Amino acid sequence: LRVGDPFLVGPYFGKIRAMTNDSGEKILSAPTYMPVEIVGLPEVPQPGDKLYVVKDERKARQLSNLKLQKQRETNLAQSSRITMEDLHRQISEGKIQELNLIIKADVQGSIQAVQEAFSKLDNTEVRVKIIHGAVGGITETDVLLSSASNAIIIGFNVRPTEKATHLANREKVDIRLYSIIYDAVNDMKKALDGMLAPKFKEKIIGRAEVRQLFSLPKIGVIAGCQVLSGNLERNLMARVIRDSVVVYQGKI
C-alpha cells in the first residue's frame, strides 16, 4: 500500500493522502500485514469492509456510484416500511394500494375470525390482504416474510421470540400484539382513517425461566425460576409464556 494509491472500500472510492504506522510515524508505503492508519476516506466504511487498491480509477468510481445507489435504495426501502401509525399517509400519497398482513394466534379459530373481520375493512383506496396465518408464536421466519413483503404482523395471545424481536427492530417491522380481536379490528379501522392514537410500548425489564414447580397447601403452586436477563420486581405485571403462547398474565 502506497501514498497516492486509488482504492475502493465498501461502496466508497478514494485516494490515500497520507499513512501512519502503529507508532504514529508517517510512512510512504506499507508491506503486507503492517497495520496502518490512512487519510483519504470520503466516508466511514463498515468494520470488516475490505480495501482494494485499483488500477482503473474510472471503473472504480463507476462501481462506487453503483454501490452507493444500491445502498440508498435499500435505506429508502427500509424507511418506507408500512406501520400502523403511518398507514393513512402512505395511502393518501398513493404509495400503497394493498395492505399485507401476517396473522399469528394461539388457536386456529382466532385466525379465521380475524381473516373474516379484516376482509370487511377493504375500501376504495386500499385492499387488506392476509398473506400468512398460522398458530404459534411470532418467529424470525415471520419477521423475514414481513420484511420481504412489507407486511404488518398481528399477534393474538402470542409473543415474538427474543430473536424475532431483535430482528424486527433491525428490519423496522411493525408487530402488533392483541388479546381481543375487536381491539385489532378497531385499531386497523382507525389506522386506515388516520385516527390511530399513539401506541403504548411495553418495556421488558426482565426474563426468567421456570425450572421447577412447588405445590404448598393453602398457598397454591409456586414457580421456582432462574432469571435469564434483566431483573424481576415485585408487583410488576408478568406473563407466563409457553411455546410463545401466553398462558397466564398477572402481577408478581
Coordinates of C-alpha atoms in Angstrom, one line a residue, residues 41-202:
L41 CA -11.5 8.1 3.1
P42 CA -14.5 10.0 1.8
E43 CA -16.9 8.4 4.3
V44 CA -16.6 6.0 7.2
P45 CA -16.9 2.4 6.0
Q46 CA -18.3 -0.6 8.0
P47 CA -16.0 -2.7 10.2
G48 CA -14.9 -5.7 8.1
D49 CA -15.1 -4.0 4.7
K50 CA -12.2 -4.9 2.5
L51 CA -10.0 -2.2 1.0
Y52 CA -8.9 -2.8 -2.6
V53 CA -6.2 -0.8 -4.4
V54 CA -7.4 -0.3 -8.0
K55 CA -5.6 0.5 -11.3
D56 CA -8.5 1.8 -13.3
E57 CA -9.9 4.9 -11.4
R58 CA -12.8 5.4 -13.8
K59 CA -14.2 1.9 -13.4
A60 CA -13.7 2.1 -9.6
R61 CA -15.7 5.4 -9.5
Q62 CA -18.4 3.8 -11.5
L63 CA -18.5 0.8 -9.2
S64 CA -18.6 3.1 -6.2
N65 CA -21.5 5.1 -7.6
L66 CA -23.4 1.8 -8.4
K67 CA -22.9 0.5 -4.8
L68 CA -23.9 3.8 -3.3
Q69 CA -27.1 3.8 -5.4
K70 CA -28.0 0.3 -4.2
Q71 CA -27.3 1.4 -0.6
R72 CA -29.6 4.4 -1.0
E73 CA -32.4 2.2 -2.5
T74 CA -32.0 -0.3 0.4
N75 CA -32.2 2.5 3.0
L76 CA -35.2 4.0 1.2
A77 CA -37.0 0.6 1.2
Q78 CA -36.3 0.2 4.9
S79 CA -37.6 3.8 5.7
S80 CA -40.8 3.2 3.7
R81 CA -41.9 0.2 5.7
I82 CA -45.6 0.2 6.4
T83 CA -46.5 0.9 10.0
M84 CA -49.9 1.4 11.6
E85 CA -49.1 5.0 12.6
D86 CA -48.0 5.9 9.0
L87 CA -50.6 3.8 7.1
H88 CA -53.1 6.6 6.3
R89 CA -50.4 9.0 5.0
Q90 CA -48.9 6.3 2.7
I91 CA -52.4 5.5 1.4
S92 CA -53.1 9.2 0.8
E93 CA -49.9 9.6 -1.1
G94 CA -50.7 6.6 -3.3
K95 CA -47.7 4.6 -2.1
I96 CA -49.7 1.5 -1.3
Q97 CA -52.9 0.0 -2.8
E98 CA -52.6 -3.3 -0.9
L99 CA -52.0 -3.8 2.8
N100 CA -50.3 -7.1 3.6
L101 CA -50.9 -8.7 7.0
I102 CA -49.4 -11.7 8.8
I103 CA -51.6 -13.3 11.5
K104 CA -50.3 -15.4 14.3
A105 CA -52.6 -16.7 17.1
D106 CA -52.8 -19.2 19.9
V107 CA -55.7 -21.1 18.2
Q108 CA -57.0 -21.7 14.7
G109 CA -60.4 -20.2 15.5
S110 CA -58.9 -16.8 16.2
I111 CA -57.1 -16.7 12.8
Q112 CA -60.4 -17.5 10.9
A113 CA -62.2 -14.8 12.9
V114 CA -59.6 -12.2 12.2
Q115 CA -59.5 -13.1 8.5
E116 CA -63.2 -12.6 8.3
A117 CA -63.2 -9.3 10.2
F118 CA -60.3 -7.8 8.3
S119 CA -61.8 -8.8 4.9
K120 CA -64.6 -6.4 5.6
L121 CA -62.2 -3.4 6.0
D122 CA -61.4 -3.0 2.3
N123 CA -62.1 0.5 1.0
T124 CA -61.7 2.2 -2.4
E125 CA -58.1 3.2 -1.7
V126 CA -56.6 0.1 -0.3
R127 CA -57.2 -3.7 -0.1
V128 CA -56.4 -5.7 3.0
K129 CA -54.7 -8.9 2.2
I130 CA -53.7 -11.7 4.6
I131 CA -50.6 -13.3 3.2
H132 CA -50.0 -15.8 6.0
G133 CA -51.9 -17.1 9.0
A134 CA -50.7 -19.8 11.4
V135 CA -51.0 -21.0 15.0
G136 CA -48.0 -20.4 17.3
G137 CA -45.6 -17.6 18.4
I138 CA -44.0 -15.0 16.2
T139 CA -40.7 -16.3 14.9
E140 CA -37.8 -15.0 12.9
T141 CA -39.3 -16.6 9.8
D142 CA -42.5 -14.5 10.2
V143 CA -40.3 -11.3 10.5
L144 CA -38.3 -12.2 7.4
L145 CA -41.6 -12.8 5.5
S146 CA -42.9 -9.5 6.7
S147 CA -39.8 -7.7 5.7
A148 CA -39.8 -9.2 2.2
S149 CA -43.5 -8.5 1.6
N150 CA -43.7 -5.2 3.5
A151 CA -46.4 -6.6 5.9
I152 CA -47.6 -5.8 9.4
I153 CA -47.6 -8.7 11.9
I154 CA -50.7 -9.1 14.1
G155 CA -50.4 -11.5 17.1
F156 CA -53.3 -12.8 19.3
N157 CA -52.3 -14.1 22.7
V158 CA -48.9 -14.9 21.4
R159 CA -45.5 -13.2 21.7
P160 CA -42.4 -12.9 19.5
T161 CA -39.3 -14.9 20.4
E162 CA -36.4 -12.8 21.7
K163 CA -34.5 -13.3 18.4
A164 CA -37.6 -12.3 16.4
T165 CA -37.9 -9.1 18.5
H166 CA -34.3 -8.1 17.8
L167 CA -34.7 -8.9 14.1
A168 CA -38.0 -6.9 13.9
N169 CA -36.2 -3.9 15.4
R170 CA -33.4 -4.2 13.0
E171 CA -35.7 -4.7 9.9
K172 CA -38.2 -2.0 11.2
V173 CA -41.1 -4.5 11.1
D174 CA -44.3 -3.4 12.8
I175 CA -45.6 -6.1 15.2
R176 CA -49.0 -5.5 16.9
L177 CA -50.0 -7.7 19.8
Y178 CA -53.6 -8.2 21.0
S179 CA -55.7 -10.3 23.3
I180 CA -59.1 -9.2 21.9
I181 CA -60.0 -9.4 18.2
Y182 CA -62.2 -6.3 18.5
D183 CA -59.3 -4.2 19.5
A184 CA -57.2 -5.3 16.5
V185 CA -60.1 -4.5 14.1
N186 CA -60.8 -1.2 15.7
D187 CA -57.1 -0.2 15.6
M188 CA -57.0 -1.1 11.9
K189 CA -60.1 0.9 11.1
K190 CA -58.6 4.0 12.9
A191 CA -55.2 3.4 11.1
L192 CA -56.9 3.4 7.7
D193 CA -58.8 6.6 8.6
G194 CA -55.7 8.3 10.0
M195 CA -57.1 8.4 13.5
L196 CA -55.0 5.9 15.4
A197 CA -53.9 7.0 18.8
P198 CA -50.2 6.8 19.8
K199 CA -49.0 3.3 20.6
F200 CA -48.2 2.3 24.2
K201 CA -45.0 0.5 24.1
E202 CA -44.2 -2.3 26.6

